PDB file of C-alpha atoms in Angstrom:
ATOM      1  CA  UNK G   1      42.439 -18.744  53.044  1.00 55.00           C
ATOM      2  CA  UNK G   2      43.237 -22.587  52.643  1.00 58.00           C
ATOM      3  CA  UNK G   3      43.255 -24.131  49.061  1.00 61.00           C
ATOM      4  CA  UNK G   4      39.987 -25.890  49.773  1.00 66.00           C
ATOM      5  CA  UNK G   5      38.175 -22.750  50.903  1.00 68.00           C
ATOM      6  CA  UNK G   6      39.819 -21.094  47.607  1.00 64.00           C
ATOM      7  CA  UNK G   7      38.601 -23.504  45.510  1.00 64.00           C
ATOM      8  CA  UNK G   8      34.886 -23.957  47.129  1.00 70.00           C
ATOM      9  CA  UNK G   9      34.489 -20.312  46.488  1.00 70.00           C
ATOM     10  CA  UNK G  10      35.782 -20.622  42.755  1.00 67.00           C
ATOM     11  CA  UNK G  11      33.257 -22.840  41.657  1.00 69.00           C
ATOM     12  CA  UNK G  12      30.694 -19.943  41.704  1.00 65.00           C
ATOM     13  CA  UNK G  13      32.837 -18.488  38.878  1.00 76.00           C
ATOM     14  CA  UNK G  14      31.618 -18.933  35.080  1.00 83.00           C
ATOM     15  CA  UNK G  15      34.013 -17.285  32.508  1.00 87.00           C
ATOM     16  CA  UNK G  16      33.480 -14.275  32.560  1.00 92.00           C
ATOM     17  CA  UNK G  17      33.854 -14.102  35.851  1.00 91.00           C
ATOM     18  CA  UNK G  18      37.184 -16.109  36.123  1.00 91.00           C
ATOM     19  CA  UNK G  19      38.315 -13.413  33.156  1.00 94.00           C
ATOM     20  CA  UNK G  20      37.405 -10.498  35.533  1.00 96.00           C
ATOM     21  CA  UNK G  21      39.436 -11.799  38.173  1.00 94.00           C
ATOM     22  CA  UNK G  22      42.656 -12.848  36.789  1.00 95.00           C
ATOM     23  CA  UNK G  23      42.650  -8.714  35.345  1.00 97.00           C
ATOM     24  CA  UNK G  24      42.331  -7.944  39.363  1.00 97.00           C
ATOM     25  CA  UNK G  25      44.971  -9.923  40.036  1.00 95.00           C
ATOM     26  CA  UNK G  26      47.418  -8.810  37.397  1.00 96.00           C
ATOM     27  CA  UNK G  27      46.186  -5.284  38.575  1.00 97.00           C
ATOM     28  CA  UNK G  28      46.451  -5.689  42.395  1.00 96.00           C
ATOM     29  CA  UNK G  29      49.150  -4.079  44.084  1.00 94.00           C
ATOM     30  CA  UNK G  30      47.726  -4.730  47.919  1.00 91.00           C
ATOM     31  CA  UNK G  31      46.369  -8.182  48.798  1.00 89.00           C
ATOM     32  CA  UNK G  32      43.025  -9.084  47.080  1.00 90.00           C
ATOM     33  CA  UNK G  33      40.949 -11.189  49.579  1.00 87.00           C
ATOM     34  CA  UNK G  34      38.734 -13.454  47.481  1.00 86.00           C
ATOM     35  CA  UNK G  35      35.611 -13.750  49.694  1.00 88.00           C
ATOM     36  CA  UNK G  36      31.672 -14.823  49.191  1.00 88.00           C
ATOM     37  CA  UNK G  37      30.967 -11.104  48.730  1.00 91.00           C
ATOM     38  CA  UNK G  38      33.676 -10.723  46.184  1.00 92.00           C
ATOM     39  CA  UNK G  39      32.269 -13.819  44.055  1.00 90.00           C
ATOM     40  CA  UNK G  40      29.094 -11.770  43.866  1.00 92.00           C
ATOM     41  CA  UNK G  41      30.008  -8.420  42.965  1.00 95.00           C
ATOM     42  CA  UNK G  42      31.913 -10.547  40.553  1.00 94.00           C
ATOM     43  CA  UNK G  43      29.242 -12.050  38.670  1.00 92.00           C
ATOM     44  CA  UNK G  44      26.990  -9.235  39.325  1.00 93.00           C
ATOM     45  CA  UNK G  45      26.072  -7.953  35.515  1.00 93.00           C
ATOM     46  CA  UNK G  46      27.477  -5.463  34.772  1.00 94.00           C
ATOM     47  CA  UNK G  47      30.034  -4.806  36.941  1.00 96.00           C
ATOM     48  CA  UNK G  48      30.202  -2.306  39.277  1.00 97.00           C
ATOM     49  CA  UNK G  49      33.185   0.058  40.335  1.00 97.00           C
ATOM     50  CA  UNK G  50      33.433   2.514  43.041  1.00 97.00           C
ATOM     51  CA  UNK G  51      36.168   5.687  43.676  1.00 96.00           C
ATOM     52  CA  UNK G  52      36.709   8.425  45.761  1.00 96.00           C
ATOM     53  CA  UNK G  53      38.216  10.858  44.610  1.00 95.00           C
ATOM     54  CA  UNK G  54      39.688  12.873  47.104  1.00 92.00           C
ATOM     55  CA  UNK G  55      39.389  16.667  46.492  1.00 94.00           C
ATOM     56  CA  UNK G  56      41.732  19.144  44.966  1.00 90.00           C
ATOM     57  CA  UNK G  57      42.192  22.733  46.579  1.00 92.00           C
ATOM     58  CA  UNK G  58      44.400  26.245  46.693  1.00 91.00           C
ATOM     59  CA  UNK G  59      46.807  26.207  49.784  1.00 91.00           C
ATOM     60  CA  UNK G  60      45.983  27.994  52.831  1.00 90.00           C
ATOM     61  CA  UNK G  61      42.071  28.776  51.660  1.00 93.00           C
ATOM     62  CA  UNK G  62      39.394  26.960  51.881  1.00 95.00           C
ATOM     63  CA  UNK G  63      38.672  26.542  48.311  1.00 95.00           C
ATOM     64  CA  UNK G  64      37.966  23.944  45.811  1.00 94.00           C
ATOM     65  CA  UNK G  65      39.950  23.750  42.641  1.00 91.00           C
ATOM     66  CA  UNK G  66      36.973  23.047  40.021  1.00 88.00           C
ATOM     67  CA  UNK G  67      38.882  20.346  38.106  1.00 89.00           C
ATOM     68  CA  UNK G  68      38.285  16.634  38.893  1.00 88.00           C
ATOM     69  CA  UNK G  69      42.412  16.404  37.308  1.00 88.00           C
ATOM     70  CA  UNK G  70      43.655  17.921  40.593  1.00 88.00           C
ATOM     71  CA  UNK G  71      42.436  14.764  42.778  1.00 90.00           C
ATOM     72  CA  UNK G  72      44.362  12.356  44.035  1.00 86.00           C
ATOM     73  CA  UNK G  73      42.872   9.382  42.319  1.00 90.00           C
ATOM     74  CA  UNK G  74      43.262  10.890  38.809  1.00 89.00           C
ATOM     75  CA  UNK G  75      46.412  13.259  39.413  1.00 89.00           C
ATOM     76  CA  UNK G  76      48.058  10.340  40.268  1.00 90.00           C
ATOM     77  CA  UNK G  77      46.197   7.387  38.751  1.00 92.00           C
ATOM     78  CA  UNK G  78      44.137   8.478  35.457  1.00 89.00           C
ATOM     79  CA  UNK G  79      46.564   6.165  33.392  1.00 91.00           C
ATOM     80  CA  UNK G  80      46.482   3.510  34.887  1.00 93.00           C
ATOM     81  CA  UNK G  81      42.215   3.654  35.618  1.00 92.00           C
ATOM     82  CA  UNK G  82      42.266   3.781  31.897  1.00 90.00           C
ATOM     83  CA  UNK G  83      44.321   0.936  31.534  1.00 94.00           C
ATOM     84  CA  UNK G  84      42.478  -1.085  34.079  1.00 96.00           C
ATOM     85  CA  UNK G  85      39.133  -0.320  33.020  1.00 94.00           C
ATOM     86  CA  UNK G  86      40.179  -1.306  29.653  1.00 93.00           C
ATOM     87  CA  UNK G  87      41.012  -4.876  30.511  1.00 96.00           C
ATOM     88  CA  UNK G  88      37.770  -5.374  32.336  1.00 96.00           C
ATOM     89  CA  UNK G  89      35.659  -4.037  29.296  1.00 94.00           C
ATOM     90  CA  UNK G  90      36.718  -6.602  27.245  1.00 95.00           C
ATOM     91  CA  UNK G  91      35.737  -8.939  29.331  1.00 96.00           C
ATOM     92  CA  UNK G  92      32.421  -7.231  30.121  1.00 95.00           C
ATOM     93  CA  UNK G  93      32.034  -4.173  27.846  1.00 94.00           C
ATOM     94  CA  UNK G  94      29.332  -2.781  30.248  1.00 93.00           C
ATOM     95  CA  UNK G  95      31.625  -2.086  33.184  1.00 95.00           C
ATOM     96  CA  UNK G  96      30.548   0.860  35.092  1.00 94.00           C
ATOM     97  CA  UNK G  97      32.596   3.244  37.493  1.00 95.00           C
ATOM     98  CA  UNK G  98      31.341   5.283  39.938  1.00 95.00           C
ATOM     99  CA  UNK G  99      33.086   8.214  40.876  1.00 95.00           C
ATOM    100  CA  UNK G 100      32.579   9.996  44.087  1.00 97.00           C
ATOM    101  CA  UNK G 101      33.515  13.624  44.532  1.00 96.00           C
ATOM    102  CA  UNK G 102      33.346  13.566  48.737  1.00 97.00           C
ATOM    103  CA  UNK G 103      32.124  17.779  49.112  1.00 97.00           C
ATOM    104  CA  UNK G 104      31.030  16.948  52.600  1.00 97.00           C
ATOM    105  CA  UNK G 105      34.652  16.291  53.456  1.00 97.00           C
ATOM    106  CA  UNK G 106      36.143  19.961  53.814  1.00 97.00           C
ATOM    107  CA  UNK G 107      33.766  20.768  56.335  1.00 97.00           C
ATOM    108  CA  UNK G 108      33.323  17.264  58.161  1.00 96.00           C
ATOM    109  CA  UNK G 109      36.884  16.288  58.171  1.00 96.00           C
ATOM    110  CA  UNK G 110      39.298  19.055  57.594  1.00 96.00           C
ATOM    111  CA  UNK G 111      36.903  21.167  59.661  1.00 96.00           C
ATOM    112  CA  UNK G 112      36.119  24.410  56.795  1.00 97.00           C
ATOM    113  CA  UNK G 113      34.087  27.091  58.692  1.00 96.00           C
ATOM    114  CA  UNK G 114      32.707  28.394  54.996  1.00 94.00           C
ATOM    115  CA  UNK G 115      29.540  27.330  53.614  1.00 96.00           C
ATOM    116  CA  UNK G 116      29.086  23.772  52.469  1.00 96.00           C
ATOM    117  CA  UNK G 117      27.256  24.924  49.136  1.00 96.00           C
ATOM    118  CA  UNK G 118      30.304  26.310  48.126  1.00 95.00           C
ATOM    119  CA  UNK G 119      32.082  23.849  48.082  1.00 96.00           C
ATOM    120  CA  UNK G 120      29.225  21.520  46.595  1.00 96.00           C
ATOM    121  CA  UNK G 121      28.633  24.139  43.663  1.00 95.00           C
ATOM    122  CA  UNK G 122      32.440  23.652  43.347  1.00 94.00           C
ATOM    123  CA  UNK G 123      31.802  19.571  42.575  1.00 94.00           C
ATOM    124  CA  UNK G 124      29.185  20.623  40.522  1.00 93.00           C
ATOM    125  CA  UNK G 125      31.561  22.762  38.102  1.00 91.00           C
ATOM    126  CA  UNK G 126      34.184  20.114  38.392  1.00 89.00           C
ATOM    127  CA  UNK G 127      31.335  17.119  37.262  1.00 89.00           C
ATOM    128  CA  UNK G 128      30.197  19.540  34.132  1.00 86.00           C
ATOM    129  CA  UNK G 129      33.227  20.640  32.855  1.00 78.00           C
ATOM    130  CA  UNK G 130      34.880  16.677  32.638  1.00 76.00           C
ATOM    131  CA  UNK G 131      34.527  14.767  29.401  1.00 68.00           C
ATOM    132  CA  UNK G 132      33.281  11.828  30.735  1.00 64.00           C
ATOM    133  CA  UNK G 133      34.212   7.847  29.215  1.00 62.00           C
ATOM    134  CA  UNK G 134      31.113   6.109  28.366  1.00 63.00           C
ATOM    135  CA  UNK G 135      31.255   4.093  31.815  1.00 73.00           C
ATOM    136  CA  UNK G 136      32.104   6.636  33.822  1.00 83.00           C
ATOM    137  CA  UNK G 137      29.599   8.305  36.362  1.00 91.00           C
ATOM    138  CA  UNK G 138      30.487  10.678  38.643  1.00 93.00           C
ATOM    139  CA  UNK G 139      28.478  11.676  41.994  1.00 95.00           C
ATOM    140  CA  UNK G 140      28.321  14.365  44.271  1.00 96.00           C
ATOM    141  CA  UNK G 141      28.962  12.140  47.859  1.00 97.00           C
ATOM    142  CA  UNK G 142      26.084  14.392  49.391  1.00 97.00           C
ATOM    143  CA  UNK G 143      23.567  13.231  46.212  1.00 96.00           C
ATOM    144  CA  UNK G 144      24.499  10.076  47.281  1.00 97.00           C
ATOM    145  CA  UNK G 145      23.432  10.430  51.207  1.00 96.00           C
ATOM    146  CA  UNK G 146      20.148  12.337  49.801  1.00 94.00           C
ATOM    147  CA  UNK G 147      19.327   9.758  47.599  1.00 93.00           C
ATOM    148  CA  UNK G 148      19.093   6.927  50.333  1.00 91.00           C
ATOM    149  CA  UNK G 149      17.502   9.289  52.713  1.00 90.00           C
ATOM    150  CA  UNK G 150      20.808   9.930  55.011  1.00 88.00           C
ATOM    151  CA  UNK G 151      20.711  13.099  57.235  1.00 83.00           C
ATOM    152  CA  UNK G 152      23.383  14.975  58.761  1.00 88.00           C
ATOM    153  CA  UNK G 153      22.141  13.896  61.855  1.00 92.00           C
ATOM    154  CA  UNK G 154      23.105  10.004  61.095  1.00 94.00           C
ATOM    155  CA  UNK G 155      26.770  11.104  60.581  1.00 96.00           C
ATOM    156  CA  UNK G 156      26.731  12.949  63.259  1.00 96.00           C
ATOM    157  CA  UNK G 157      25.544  10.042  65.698  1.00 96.00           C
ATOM    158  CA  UNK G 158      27.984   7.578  64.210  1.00 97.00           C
ATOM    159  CA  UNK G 159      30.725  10.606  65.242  1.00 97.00           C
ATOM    160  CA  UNK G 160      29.081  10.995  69.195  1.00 97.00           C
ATOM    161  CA  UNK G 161      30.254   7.307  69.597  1.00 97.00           C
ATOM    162  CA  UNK G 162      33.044   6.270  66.788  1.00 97.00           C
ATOM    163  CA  UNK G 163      35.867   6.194  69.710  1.00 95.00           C
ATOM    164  CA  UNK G 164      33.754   3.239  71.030  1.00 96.00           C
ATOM    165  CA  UNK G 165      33.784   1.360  67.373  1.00 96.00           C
ATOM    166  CA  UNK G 166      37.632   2.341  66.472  1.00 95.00           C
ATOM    167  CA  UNK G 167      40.438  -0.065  67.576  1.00 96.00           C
ATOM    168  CA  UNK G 168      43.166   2.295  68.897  1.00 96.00           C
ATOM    169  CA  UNK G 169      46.111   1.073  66.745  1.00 97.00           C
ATOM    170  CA  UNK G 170      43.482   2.852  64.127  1.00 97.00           C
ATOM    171  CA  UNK G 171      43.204   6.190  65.955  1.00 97.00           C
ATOM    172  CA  UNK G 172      46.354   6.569  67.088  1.00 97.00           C
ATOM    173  CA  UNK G 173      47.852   5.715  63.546  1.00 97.00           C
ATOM    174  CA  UNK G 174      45.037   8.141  62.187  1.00 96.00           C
ATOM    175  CA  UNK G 175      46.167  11.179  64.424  1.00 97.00           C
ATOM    176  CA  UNK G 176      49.440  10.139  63.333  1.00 96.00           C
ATOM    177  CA  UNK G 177      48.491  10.495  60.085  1.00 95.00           C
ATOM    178  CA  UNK G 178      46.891  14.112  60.192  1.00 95.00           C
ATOM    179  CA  UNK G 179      50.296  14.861  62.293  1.00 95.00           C
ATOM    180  CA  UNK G 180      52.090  14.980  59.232  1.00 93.00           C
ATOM    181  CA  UNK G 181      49.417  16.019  57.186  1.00 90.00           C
ATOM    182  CA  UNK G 182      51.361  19.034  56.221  1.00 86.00           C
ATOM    183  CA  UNK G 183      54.252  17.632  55.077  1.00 86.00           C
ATOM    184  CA  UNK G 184      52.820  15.363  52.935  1.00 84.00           C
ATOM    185  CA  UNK G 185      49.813  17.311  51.263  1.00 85.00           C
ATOM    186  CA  UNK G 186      50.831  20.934  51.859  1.00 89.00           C
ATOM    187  CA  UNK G 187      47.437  22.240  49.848  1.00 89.00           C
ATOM    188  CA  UNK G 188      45.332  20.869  52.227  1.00 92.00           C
ATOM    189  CA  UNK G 189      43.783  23.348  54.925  1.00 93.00           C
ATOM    190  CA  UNK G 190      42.583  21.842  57.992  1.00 95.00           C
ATOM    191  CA  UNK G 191      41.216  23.542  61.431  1.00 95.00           C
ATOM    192  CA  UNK G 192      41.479  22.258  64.804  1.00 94.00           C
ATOM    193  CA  UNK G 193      44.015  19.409  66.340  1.00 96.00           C
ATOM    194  CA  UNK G 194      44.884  16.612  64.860  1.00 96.00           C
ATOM    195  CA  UNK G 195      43.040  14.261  67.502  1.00 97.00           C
ATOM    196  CA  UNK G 196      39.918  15.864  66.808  1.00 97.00           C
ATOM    197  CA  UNK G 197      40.278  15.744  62.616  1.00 97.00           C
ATOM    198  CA  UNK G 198      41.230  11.883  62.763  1.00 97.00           C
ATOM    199  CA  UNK G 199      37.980  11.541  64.889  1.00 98.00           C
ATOM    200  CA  UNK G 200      35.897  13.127  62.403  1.00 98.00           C
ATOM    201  CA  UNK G 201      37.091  11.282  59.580  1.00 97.00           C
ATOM    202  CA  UNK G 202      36.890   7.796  61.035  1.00 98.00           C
ATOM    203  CA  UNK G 203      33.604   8.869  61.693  1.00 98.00           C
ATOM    204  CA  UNK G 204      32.983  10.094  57.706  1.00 97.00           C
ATOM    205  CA  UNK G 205      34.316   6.277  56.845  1.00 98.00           C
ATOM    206  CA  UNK G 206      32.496   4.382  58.914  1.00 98.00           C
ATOM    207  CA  UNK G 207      29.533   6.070  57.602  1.00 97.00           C
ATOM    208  CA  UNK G 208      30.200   5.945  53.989  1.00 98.00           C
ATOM    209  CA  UNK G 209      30.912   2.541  54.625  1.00 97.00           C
ATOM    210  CA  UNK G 210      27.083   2.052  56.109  1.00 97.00           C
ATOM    211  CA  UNK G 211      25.974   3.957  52.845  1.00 97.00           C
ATOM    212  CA  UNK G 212      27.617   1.965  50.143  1.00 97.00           C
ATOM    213  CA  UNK G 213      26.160  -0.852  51.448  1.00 97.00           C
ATOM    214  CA  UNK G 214      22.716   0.487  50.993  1.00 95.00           C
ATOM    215  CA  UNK G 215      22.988   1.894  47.738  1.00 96.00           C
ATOM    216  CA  UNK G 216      25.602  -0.002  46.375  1.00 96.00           C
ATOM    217  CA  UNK G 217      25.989  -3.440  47.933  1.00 96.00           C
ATOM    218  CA  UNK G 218      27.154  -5.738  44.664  1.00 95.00           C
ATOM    219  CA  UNK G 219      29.925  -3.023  44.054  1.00 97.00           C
ATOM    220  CA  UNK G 220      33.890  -2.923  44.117  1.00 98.00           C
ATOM    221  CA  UNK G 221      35.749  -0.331  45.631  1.00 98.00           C
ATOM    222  CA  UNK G 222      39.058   0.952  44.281  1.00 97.00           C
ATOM    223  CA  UNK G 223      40.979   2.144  47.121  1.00 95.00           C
ATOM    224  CA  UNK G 224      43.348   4.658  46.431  1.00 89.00           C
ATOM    225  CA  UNK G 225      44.491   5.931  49.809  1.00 89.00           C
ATOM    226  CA  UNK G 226      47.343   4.146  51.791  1.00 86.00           C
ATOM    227  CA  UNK G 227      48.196   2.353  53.781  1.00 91.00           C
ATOM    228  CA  UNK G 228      45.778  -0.347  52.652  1.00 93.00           C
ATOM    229  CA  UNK G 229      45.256  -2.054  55.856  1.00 93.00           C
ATOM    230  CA  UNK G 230      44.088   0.852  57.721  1.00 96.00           C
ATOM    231  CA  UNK G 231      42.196   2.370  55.200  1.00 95.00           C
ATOM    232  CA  UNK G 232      39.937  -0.586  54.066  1.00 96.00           C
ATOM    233  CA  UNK G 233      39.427  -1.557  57.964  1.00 97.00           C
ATOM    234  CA  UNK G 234      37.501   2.076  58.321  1.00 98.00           C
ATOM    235  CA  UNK G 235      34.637   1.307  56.237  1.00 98.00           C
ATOM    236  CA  UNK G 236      33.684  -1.609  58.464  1.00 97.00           C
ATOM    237  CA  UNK G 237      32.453  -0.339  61.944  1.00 97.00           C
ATOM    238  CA  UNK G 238      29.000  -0.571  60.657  1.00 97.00           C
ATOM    239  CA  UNK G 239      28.262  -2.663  58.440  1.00 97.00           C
ATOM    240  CA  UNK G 240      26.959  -6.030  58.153  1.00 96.00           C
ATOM    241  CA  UNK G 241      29.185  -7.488  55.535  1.00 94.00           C
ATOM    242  CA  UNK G 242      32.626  -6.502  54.306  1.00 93.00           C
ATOM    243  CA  UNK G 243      32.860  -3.831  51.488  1.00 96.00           C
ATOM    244  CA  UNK G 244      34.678  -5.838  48.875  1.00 97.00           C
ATOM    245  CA  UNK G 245      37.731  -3.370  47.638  1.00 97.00           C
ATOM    246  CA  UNK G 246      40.805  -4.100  45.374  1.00 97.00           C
ATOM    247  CA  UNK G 247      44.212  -2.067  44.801  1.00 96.00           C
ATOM    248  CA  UNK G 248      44.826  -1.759  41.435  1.00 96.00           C
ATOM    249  CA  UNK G 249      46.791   1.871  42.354  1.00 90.00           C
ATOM    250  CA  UNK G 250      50.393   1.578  43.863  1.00 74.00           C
ATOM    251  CA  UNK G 251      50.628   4.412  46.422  1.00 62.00           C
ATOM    252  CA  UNK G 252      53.152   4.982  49.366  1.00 50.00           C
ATOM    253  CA  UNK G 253      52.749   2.685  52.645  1.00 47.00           C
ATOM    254  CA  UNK G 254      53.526   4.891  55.362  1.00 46.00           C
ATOM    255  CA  UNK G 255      51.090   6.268  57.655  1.00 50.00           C
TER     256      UNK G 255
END
């Protein structure tokens, strides 16, 4: 983006908006794209943040471990969410996170032949037994779909044709990924080959993606999976604007 276009775009900030953004920067630890969209989720009041958290579970079984401290996002990251969200709520003290506990994942993505109300009753336990901060709200991803009216059957066409909507430096990069799966998150159980799993979870981005911007279209994202580039570009295939996401977590940049 050229100075000029930088600066057009800044005069939609007031204060508070300019104070939000210089604790994004500080934060960042990817490259934060300042964009249209981002001036409005921006001065959208209050502000609105969004987080999977990917799922913890007991190697070689497909279970859930009940405790949202054995994701990713908060195994890893719960220090430094603090500290970020900190530094936004002093700017705006009604700063709100949304936190997404993906239970359709086992079965969509890492392909989990047991019952999918297992492992939703399993989110459930995990949302009830967290002490929550004031801004925090955590959802069950298939509450989510229900709420804006999604059926199984819409994932399920965006899968029949997301070959057709995927460049293939994404796939192959994504099979790549799921390759090495084992190596580099040895408690996750997956069925089937590793073609077929990156398939299905292109798919599951794409059309989270498509939902967010339904039921959540002033809102940040926090990406926490890496590499960056690849990761934000799946949420795009289908929607009409770009999600607006920032990296205020450091993770590694391989595939």
């Amino acid at each position: 983006m050229g100075t000029k276009e930088r600066n057009q775009l800044m005069k939609g900030f007031d204060s508070r908006a300019n104070g939000l953004l210089s604790v994004f920067t500080r934060f960042e630890q990817g490259e934060l794209l300042l964009s249209a969209n981002f001036v409005e989720a921006l001065n959208h009041q209050p502000l609105q943040l969004m987080a999977f958290a990917c799922l913890g579970s007991r190697r070689g079984r497909e279970e859930i471990t009940p405790d949202i401290m054995t994701t990713i996002l908060f195994r890893r990251f719960h220090r430094r969410i603090d500290a970020f969200i900190e530094a936004l709520q002093r700017i705006d003290p009604m700063t709100e996170l949304h936190i997404f506990l993906p239970d359709f994942e086992p079965r969509r993505t890492w392909g989990w032949e047991g019952d999918q109300s297992d492992v939703t009753l399993s989110c459930m336990i995990m949302r009830e037994d967290v002490e929550l901060l004031p801004m925090q709200k955590i959802h069950l991803w298939s509450e989510i779909e229900e709420g804006c009216g999604c059926e199984e059957e819409a994932y399920l066409g965006v899968l029949s044709r997301i070959e057709s909507l995927t460049p293939s430096w994404m796939f192959q990069e994504e099979i790549v990924f799921f390759r090495e799966l084992s190596n580099r998150h040895p408690d996750i159980l997956t069925r089937g080959k590793p073609r077929d799993i990156a398939k299905h979870q292109l798919a599951a981005y794409a059309h989270e993606g498509s939902v967010l911007e339904r039921v959540f279209p002033n809102a940040i994202l926090l990406q926490a999976d890496a590499p960056f580039r690849r990761r934000d570009a799946m949420f795009a295939p289908l929607r009409s604007s770009p999600l607006v996401i920032a990296h205020p977590f450091a993770c590694e940049t391989s595939n």
